mmCIF file of C-alpha atoms and ligand atoms in Angstrom:
data_model
loop_
_atom_site.group_PDB
_atom_site.id
_atom_site.type_symbol
_atom_site.label_atom_id
_atom_site.label_comp_id
_atom_site.label_asym_id
_atom_site.label_seq_id
_atom_site.Cartn_x
_atom_site.Cartn_y
_atom_site.Cartn_z
ATOM 1 C CA MET A 1 161.225 212.882 172.406
ATOM 2 C CA THR A 2 160.996 215.733 169.896
ATOM 3 C CA ILE A 3 162.696 218.900 170.960
ATOM 4 C CA ASP A 4 161.955 221.870 168.724
ATOM 5 C CA LEU A 5 164.734 224.015 170.129
ATOM 6 C CA ALA A 6 167.414 223.765 172.787
ATOM 7 C CA VAL A 7 168.827 226.808 174.529
ATOM 8 C CA ILE A 8 172.105 226.924 176.425
ATOM 9 C CA GLY A 9 171.879 229.840 178.820
ATOM 10 C CA GLY A 10 175.024 231.770 179.712
ATOM 11 C CA SER A 11 175.843 234.215 182.489
ATOM 12 C CA GLY A 12 172.626 235.876 183.628
ATOM 13 C CA LEU A 13 170.318 233.235 182.121
ATOM 14 C CA TYR A 14 169.984 230.364 184.572
ATOM 15 C CA GLN A 15 166.311 229.541 184.040
ATOM 16 C CA PHE A 16 164.240 229.990 180.945
ATOM 17 C CA PRO A 17 161.415 232.451 181.712
ATOM 18 C CA GLY A 18 158.028 231.253 180.500
ATOM 19 C CA LEU A 19 158.975 227.581 180.139
ATOM 20 C CA GLU A 20 155.918 225.642 181.349
ATOM 21 C CA ASN A 21 154.982 222.057 182.260
ATOM 22 C CA THR A 22 158.643 221.299 182.776
ATOM 23 C CA SER A 23 160.426 218.026 183.440
ATOM 24 C CA ARG A 24 164.039 217.722 184.556
ATOM 25 C CA HIS A 25 166.473 215.305 182.929
ATOM 26 C CA SER A 26 169.749 214.272 184.472
ATOM 27 C CA VAL A 27 171.514 212.694 181.498
ATOM 28 C CA ASP A 28 174.333 210.147 181.844
ATOM 29 C CA THR A 29 176.921 210.933 179.203
ATOM 30 C CA PRO A 30 180.138 209.123 178.189
ATOM 31 C CA TYR A 31 181.949 212.395 178.964
ATOM 32 C CA GLY A 32 180.838 212.806 182.564
ATOM 33 C CA PRO A 33 178.222 215.122 184.017
ATOM 34 C CA ALA A 34 176.677 218.042 182.157
ATOM 35 C CA SER A 35 176.480 221.458 183.837
ATOM 36 C CA GLY A 36 173.176 220.378 185.385
ATOM 37 C CA ASP A 37 169.791 218.947 184.563
ATOM 38 C CA VAL A 38 168.266 219.686 181.199
ATOM 39 C CA VAL A 39 164.867 221.280 181.767
ATOM 40 C CA VAL A 40 162.351 220.408 179.065
ATOM 41 C CA GLY A 41 159.056 222.241 178.792
ATOM 42 C CA GLU A 42 156.619 224.107 176.602
ATOM 43 C CA PHE A 43 157.258 227.588 175.321
ATOM 44 C CA ALA A 44 155.350 229.397 172.572
ATOM 45 C CA GLY A 45 153.474 226.159 171.869
ATOM 46 C CA LYS A 46 156.669 224.199 171.183
ATOM 47 C CA ARG A 47 158.922 221.881 173.126
ATOM 48 C CA VAL A 48 162.067 223.605 174.362
ATOM 49 C CA ALA A 49 165.044 222.205 176.270
ATOM 50 C CA PHE A 50 167.079 224.488 178.492
ATOM 51 C CA LEU A 51 170.486 223.979 180.050
ATOM 52 C CA ALA A 52 172.329 226.530 182.201
ATOM 53 C CA ARG A 53 175.916 226.447 180.899
ATOM 54 C CA HIS A 54 177.444 227.530 184.213
ATOM 55 C CA GLY A 55 174.950 225.579 186.328
ATOM 56 C CA GLU A 56 171.763 227.022 187.784
ATOM 57 C CA SER A 57 173.717 228.732 190.586
ATOM 58 C CA HIS A 58 176.614 229.805 188.337
ATOM 59 C CA THR A 59 179.180 227.507 189.904
ATOM 60 C CA VAL A 60 180.966 226.245 186.765
ATOM 61 C CA PRO A 61 183.581 228.636 185.312
ATOM 62 C CA PRO A 62 183.997 228.870 181.518
ATOM 63 C CA HIS A 63 187.188 226.779 181.343
ATOM 64 C CA ARG A 64 185.601 224.013 183.412
ATOM 65 C CA VAL A 65 182.305 223.725 181.575
ATOM 66 C CA ASN A 66 181.912 220.155 180.300
ATOM 67 C CA TYR A 67 180.985 221.287 176.793
ATOM 68 C CA ARG A 68 180.994 217.724 175.430
ATOM 69 C CA ALA A 69 178.614 216.450 178.092
ATOM 70 C CA ASN A 70 176.306 219.448 177.598
ATOM 71 C CA LEU A 71 176.017 218.984 173.844
ATOM 72 C CA TRP A 72 175.772 215.222 174.187
ATOM 73 C CA ALA A 73 172.988 215.500 176.769
ATOM 74 C CA LEU A 74 170.921 217.850 174.580
ATOM 75 C CA HIS A 75 171.479 215.709 171.478
ATOM 76 C CA SER A 76 170.584 212.504 173.296
ATOM 77 C CA LEU A 77 167.271 214.049 174.394
ATOM 78 C CA GLY A 78 166.496 214.759 170.739
ATOM 79 C CA ALA A 79 167.696 218.341 170.225
ATOM 80 C CA ARG A 80 168.800 219.095 166.665
ATOM 81 C CA LYS A 81 168.781 222.904 166.897
ATOM 82 C CA VAL A 82 170.685 224.715 169.613
ATOM 83 C CA ILE A 83 170.946 228.412 170.386
ATOM 84 C CA GLY A 84 173.853 229.373 172.616
ATOM 85 C CA VAL A 85 173.199 232.535 174.593
ATOM 86 C CA ASN A 86 176.578 234.046 175.478
ATOM 87 C CA ALA A 87 177.629 237.103 177.443
ATOM 88 C CA VAL A 88 180.374 238.960 175.588
ATOM 89 C CA GLY A 89 182.510 242.057 175.673
ATOM 90 C CA GLY A 90 182.257 244.395 172.697
ATOM 91 C CA ILE A 91 185.383 245.225 170.711
ATOM 92 C CA ARG A 92 183.820 246.918 167.684
ATOM 93 C CA ALA A 93 182.644 250.484 168.352
ATOM 94 C CA ASP A 94 179.002 249.722 167.484
ATOM 95 C CA MET A 95 178.972 246.695 169.796
ATOM 96 C CA GLY A 96 178.626 248.447 173.144
ATOM 97 C CA PRO A 97 176.765 247.338 176.291
ATOM 98 C CA ARG A 98 173.256 245.859 175.751
ATOM 99 C CA VAL A 99 173.752 245.373 172.013
ATOM 100 C CA ILE A 100 172.724 241.915 170.782
ATOM 101 C CA VAL A 101 174.771 240.297 168.017
ATOM 102 C CA VAL A 102 174.325 237.137 165.963
ATOM 103 C CA PRO A 103 177.972 236.457 165.070
ATOM 104 C CA ASP A 104 179.040 234.659 161.910
ATOM 105 C CA GLN A 105 182.698 233.863 162.609
ATOM 106 C CA ILE A 106 184.906 232.625 165.435
ATOM 107 C CA ILE A 107 188.559 232.760 166.401
ATOM 108 C CA ASP A 108 189.440 230.323 169.161
ATOM 109 C CA TYR A 109 192.058 231.443 171.707
ATOM 110 C CA THR A 110 191.089 228.882 174.359
ATOM 111 C CA HIS A 111 193.423 226.107 175.454
ATOM 112 C CA GLY A 112 193.289 222.856 177.346
ATOM 113 C CA ARG A 113 189.600 222.230 176.619
ATOM 114 C CA TYR A 114 188.251 219.076 175.020
ATOM 115 C CA THR A 115 187.370 220.338 171.577
ATOM 116 C CA SER A 116 186.237 217.144 169.874
ATOM 117 C CA PHE A 117 184.253 213.982 170.445
ATOM 118 C CA CYS A 118 187.196 212.202 168.703
ATOM 119 C CA ASP A 119 189.275 212.899 171.774
ATOM 120 C CA VAL A 120 188.719 209.428 173.287
ATOM 121 C CA GLU A 121 190.529 206.107 172.678
ATOM 122 C CA GLY A 122 189.290 204.313 169.597
ATOM 123 C CA ALA A 123 186.968 207.077 168.360
ATOM 124 C CA GLU A 124 186.802 207.642 164.604
ATOM 125 C CA VAL A 125 188.835 210.716 163.644
ATOM 126 C CA ARG A 126 186.794 213.259 161.674
ATOM 127 C CA HIS A 127 188.020 216.505 160.169
ATOM 128 C CA ILE A 128 184.794 218.415 159.853
ATOM 129 C CA ASP A 129 184.358 221.532 157.745
ATOM 130 C CA PHE A 130 184.147 224.592 159.987
ATOM 131 C CA SER A 131 184.557 227.387 157.423
ATOM 132 C CA GLU A 132 181.200 228.745 158.556
ATOM 133 C CA PRO A 133 181.154 227.892 162.270
ATOM 134 C CA TYR A 134 177.483 228.767 162.803
ATOM 135 C CA THR A 135 174.543 227.256 160.937
ATOM 136 C CA GLU A 136 173.545 229.962 158.487
ATOM 137 C CA SER A 137 169.869 228.937 158.285
ATOM 138 C CA LEU A 138 169.555 229.163 162.082
ATOM 139 C CA ARG A 139 171.345 232.527 162.114
ATOM 140 C CA ARG A 140 168.811 233.787 159.578
ATOM 141 C CA GLU A 141 165.942 232.440 161.705
ATOM 142 C CA LEU A 142 167.309 234.357 164.697
ATOM 143 C CA ILE A 143 167.719 237.575 162.729
ATOM 144 C CA GLU A 144 164.254 237.371 161.174
ATOM 145 C CA ALA A 145 162.660 236.491 164.523
ATOM 146 C CA SER A 146 164.375 239.476 166.160
ATOM 147 C CA ALA A 147 163.023 241.816 163.484
ATOM 148 C CA LYS A 148 159.502 240.436 164.021
ATOM 149 C CA ALA A 149 159.885 240.799 167.786
ATOM 150 C CA ASP A 150 161.084 244.369 167.275
ATOM 151 C CA VAL A 151 164.411 243.680 168.972
ATOM 152 C CA ALA A 152 167.451 245.248 167.319
ATOM 153 C CA VAL A 153 170.240 242.764 166.630
ATOM 154 C CA LEU A 154 173.418 243.082 164.572
ATOM 155 C CA ASP A 155 173.893 240.511 161.846
ATOM 156 C CA GLY A 156 177.449 239.146 161.777
ATOM 157 C CA GLY A 157 180.655 239.685 163.658
ATOM 158 C CA CYS A 158 183.654 237.652 164.701
ATOM 159 C CA TYR A 159 183.521 236.081 168.179
ATOM 160 C CA GLY A 160 186.939 235.683 169.808
ATOM 161 C CA ALA A 161 186.808 232.918 172.412
ATOM 162 C CA THR A 162 189.188 233.405 175.343
ATOM 163 C CA GLN A 163 190.061 231.087 178.188
ATOM 164 C CA GLY A 164 188.798 233.082 181.153
ATOM 165 C CA PRO A 165 187.717 233.197 183.826
ATOM 166 C CA ARG A 166 189.667 236.462 184.077
ATOM 167 C CA LEU A 167 188.886 239.290 181.702
ATOM 168 C CA GLU A 168 191.504 240.178 179.103
ATOM 169 C CA THR A 169 194.338 242.713 179.167
ATOM 170 C CA ARG A 170 194.168 245.769 176.902
ATOM 171 C CA ALA A 171 197.046 244.327 174.869
ATOM 172 C CA GLU A 172 195.203 241.048 174.385
ATOM 173 C CA ILE A 173 192.108 242.873 173.175
ATOM 174 C CA ALA A 174 194.208 245.108 170.883
ATOM 175 C CA ARG A 175 195.670 241.957 169.362
ATOM 176 C CA MET A 176 192.252 240.385 168.986
ATOM 177 C CA LYS A 177 191.055 243.551 167.261
ATOM 178 C CA ARG A 178 193.972 243.339 164.823
ATOM 179 C CA ASP A 179 193.048 239.705 164.237
ATOM 180 C CA GLY A 180 189.543 240.783 163.229
ATOM 181 C CA CYS A 181 187.550 239.959 166.371
ATOM 182 C CA ASP A 182 184.463 242.107 167.034
ATOM 183 C CA LEU A 183 183.403 240.441 170.276
ATOM 184 C CA VAL A 184 185.118 238.558 173.074
ATOM 185 C CA GLY A 185 183.630 235.835 175.228
ATOM 186 C CA MET A 186 184.767 232.790 177.176
ATOM 187 C CA THR A 187 182.275 230.108 176.197
ATOM 188 C CA GLY A 188 181.661 230.223 172.432
ATOM 189 C CA MET A 189 184.230 227.490 171.905
ATOM 190 C CA PRO A 190 184.309 224.524 171.848
ATOM 191 C CA GLU A 191 180.498 224.623 172.059
ATOM 192 C CA ALA A 192 180.076 225.547 168.388
ATOM 193 C CA VAL A 193 182.418 222.902 167.026
ATOM 194 C CA LEU A 194 180.986 220.142 169.202
ATOM 195 C CA ALA A 195 177.503 220.970 167.911
ATOM 196 C CA ARG A 196 178.844 220.692 164.365
ATOM 197 C CA GLU A 197 180.428 217.306 165.136
ATOM 198 C CA LEU A 198 177.013 216.049 166.252
ATOM 199 C CA ASP A 199 175.329 217.555 163.155
ATOM 200 C CA VAL A 200 173.311 219.793 165.417
ATOM 201 C CA ALA A 201 172.356 223.214 163.978
ATOM 202 C CA TYR A 202 173.929 225.873 166.187
ATOM 203 C CA ALA A 203 173.823 229.667 166.347
ATOM 204 C CA CYS A 204 174.787 232.217 168.985
ATOM 205 C CA LEU A 205 172.942 235.116 170.514
ATOM 206 C CA ALA A 206 175.759 237.226 171.889
ATOM 207 C CA LEU A 207 174.684 239.728 174.543
ATOM 208 C CA VAL A 208 177.153 242.550 175.016
ATOM 209 C CA ALA A 209 177.709 243.204 178.720
ATOM 210 C CA ASN A 210 180.569 245.702 178.526
ATOM 211 C CA PHE A 211 183.154 247.198 176.233
ATOM 212 C CA ALA A 212 186.167 244.876 176.220
ATOM 213 C CA ALA A 213 189.387 246.081 177.895
ATOM 214 C CA GLY A 214 190.567 249.356 176.386
ATOM 215 C CA CYS A 215 187.572 249.681 174.048
ATOM 216 C CA GLY A 216 185.348 251.919 176.222
ATOM 217 C CA ASP A 217 185.962 255.042 178.313
ATOM 218 C CA GLU A 218 186.462 253.170 181.563
ATOM 219 C CA ASP A 219 189.855 252.191 182.972
ATOM 220 C CA GLU A 220 188.388 249.196 184.728
ATOM 221 C CA ILE A 221 185.475 246.888 183.941
ATOM 222 C CA SER A 222 182.984 246.579 186.779
ATOM 223 C CA ILE A 223 181.329 243.205 187.298
ATOM 224 C CA GLU A 224 178.206 244.908 188.735
ATOM 225 C CA GLU A 225 177.821 246.871 185.500
ATOM 226 C CA ILE A 226 178.369 243.733 183.435
ATOM 227 C CA PHE A 227 175.490 242.003 185.195
ATOM 228 C CA ALA A 228 173.201 245.057 184.974
ATOM 229 C CA HIS A 229 173.719 245.324 181.190
ATOM 230 C CA LEU A 230 173.384 241.572 180.835
ATOM 231 C CA ALA A 231 170.057 241.554 182.672
ATOM 232 C CA ALA A 232 168.717 244.182 180.259
ATOM 233 C CA ALA A 233 169.850 242.286 177.152
ATOM 234 C CA THR A 234 168.746 238.912 178.546
ATOM 235 C CA ALA A 235 165.206 240.233 179.034
ATOM 236 C CA GLU A 236 164.858 240.402 175.223
ATOM 237 C CA VAL A 237 165.850 236.769 174.619
ATOM 238 C CA PRO A 238 162.473 235.042 175.271
ATOM 239 C CA ARG A 239 160.711 237.450 172.881
ATOM 240 C CA ILE A 240 163.173 236.634 170.106
ATOM 241 C CA LEU A 241 162.901 232.904 170.707
ATOM 242 C CA ALA A 242 159.088 232.994 170.914
ATOM 243 C CA GLN A 243 159.027 234.545 167.432
ATOM 244 C CA LEU A 244 161.540 232.022 166.165
ATOM 245 C CA LEU A 245 159.364 229.167 167.394
ATOM 246 C CA LYS A 246 156.224 230.661 165.843
ATOM 247 C CA SER A 247 157.665 230.804 162.331
HETATM 248 N N1 LIG B 301 185.712 239.410 177.986
HETATM 249 C C1 LIG B 301 185.423 238.094 177.934
HETATM 250 N N2 LIG B 301 184.224 237.603 178.207
HETATM 251 C C2 LIG B 301 183.260 238.468 178.540
HETATM 252 C C3 LIG B 301 183.487 239.841 178.622
HETATM 253 C C4 LIG B 301 184.776 240.339 178.323
HETATM 254 O O1 LIG B 301 185.057 241.549 178.371
HETATM 255 N N3 LIG B 301 182.327 240.410 179.012
HETATM 256 C C5 LIG B 301 181.419 239.409 179.149
HETATM 257 N N4 LIG B 301 181.983 238.225 178.865
#
């Protein structure tokens, strides 16, 4: 099967709006079950695969997502280009709620996750280059498509991946800021590195849901607000991807 684009939906994106003539694929992987069925259908005249990272009813927390199975399932169906849609908190002042960012760097603060397909008995050990964690050509496609769709996105930024599922302390975010992180999210890693191990092009559309701890005016982050901002940013995603598929 040829898949023109695969999309991994994050919090707030559990179905792909506008995906038509769909079929569902429950893929057996050597790493156990994926987060759910991969839904393959037509969108903007192309074949698109969609997988809800947290499951279609949001039952899989970030630290329990089977990232290897998800990437493996998409790859085995023929996906060679994957866009991860990720909810994030904004650290940089211009990355407030509802801003959309296409990051270009990552710092990984997660722990205890399977971060490599080499992590099984007898697998060949590979030390892949990860200097540029996202596929630059796919980042450019996303940025150009957003401009054509008239959706403002910021080009570049460092995504700090935390363990979750709790939000961070102010001190943790202050440290991440000193480290050079612009955004914080719980699911950007190991998704990006696993895509690279499979030679799958991968880029991230980071949707800012809130200012990270201590970065906004509020003393506390409200989950209701997070989901309201996320819904607004998520509504722009199909327009960006439709343009990307047209070019
Ligand atoms: N921290 C981590 N992940 C997130 C946040 C946050 O503040 N907001 C949305 N995802």
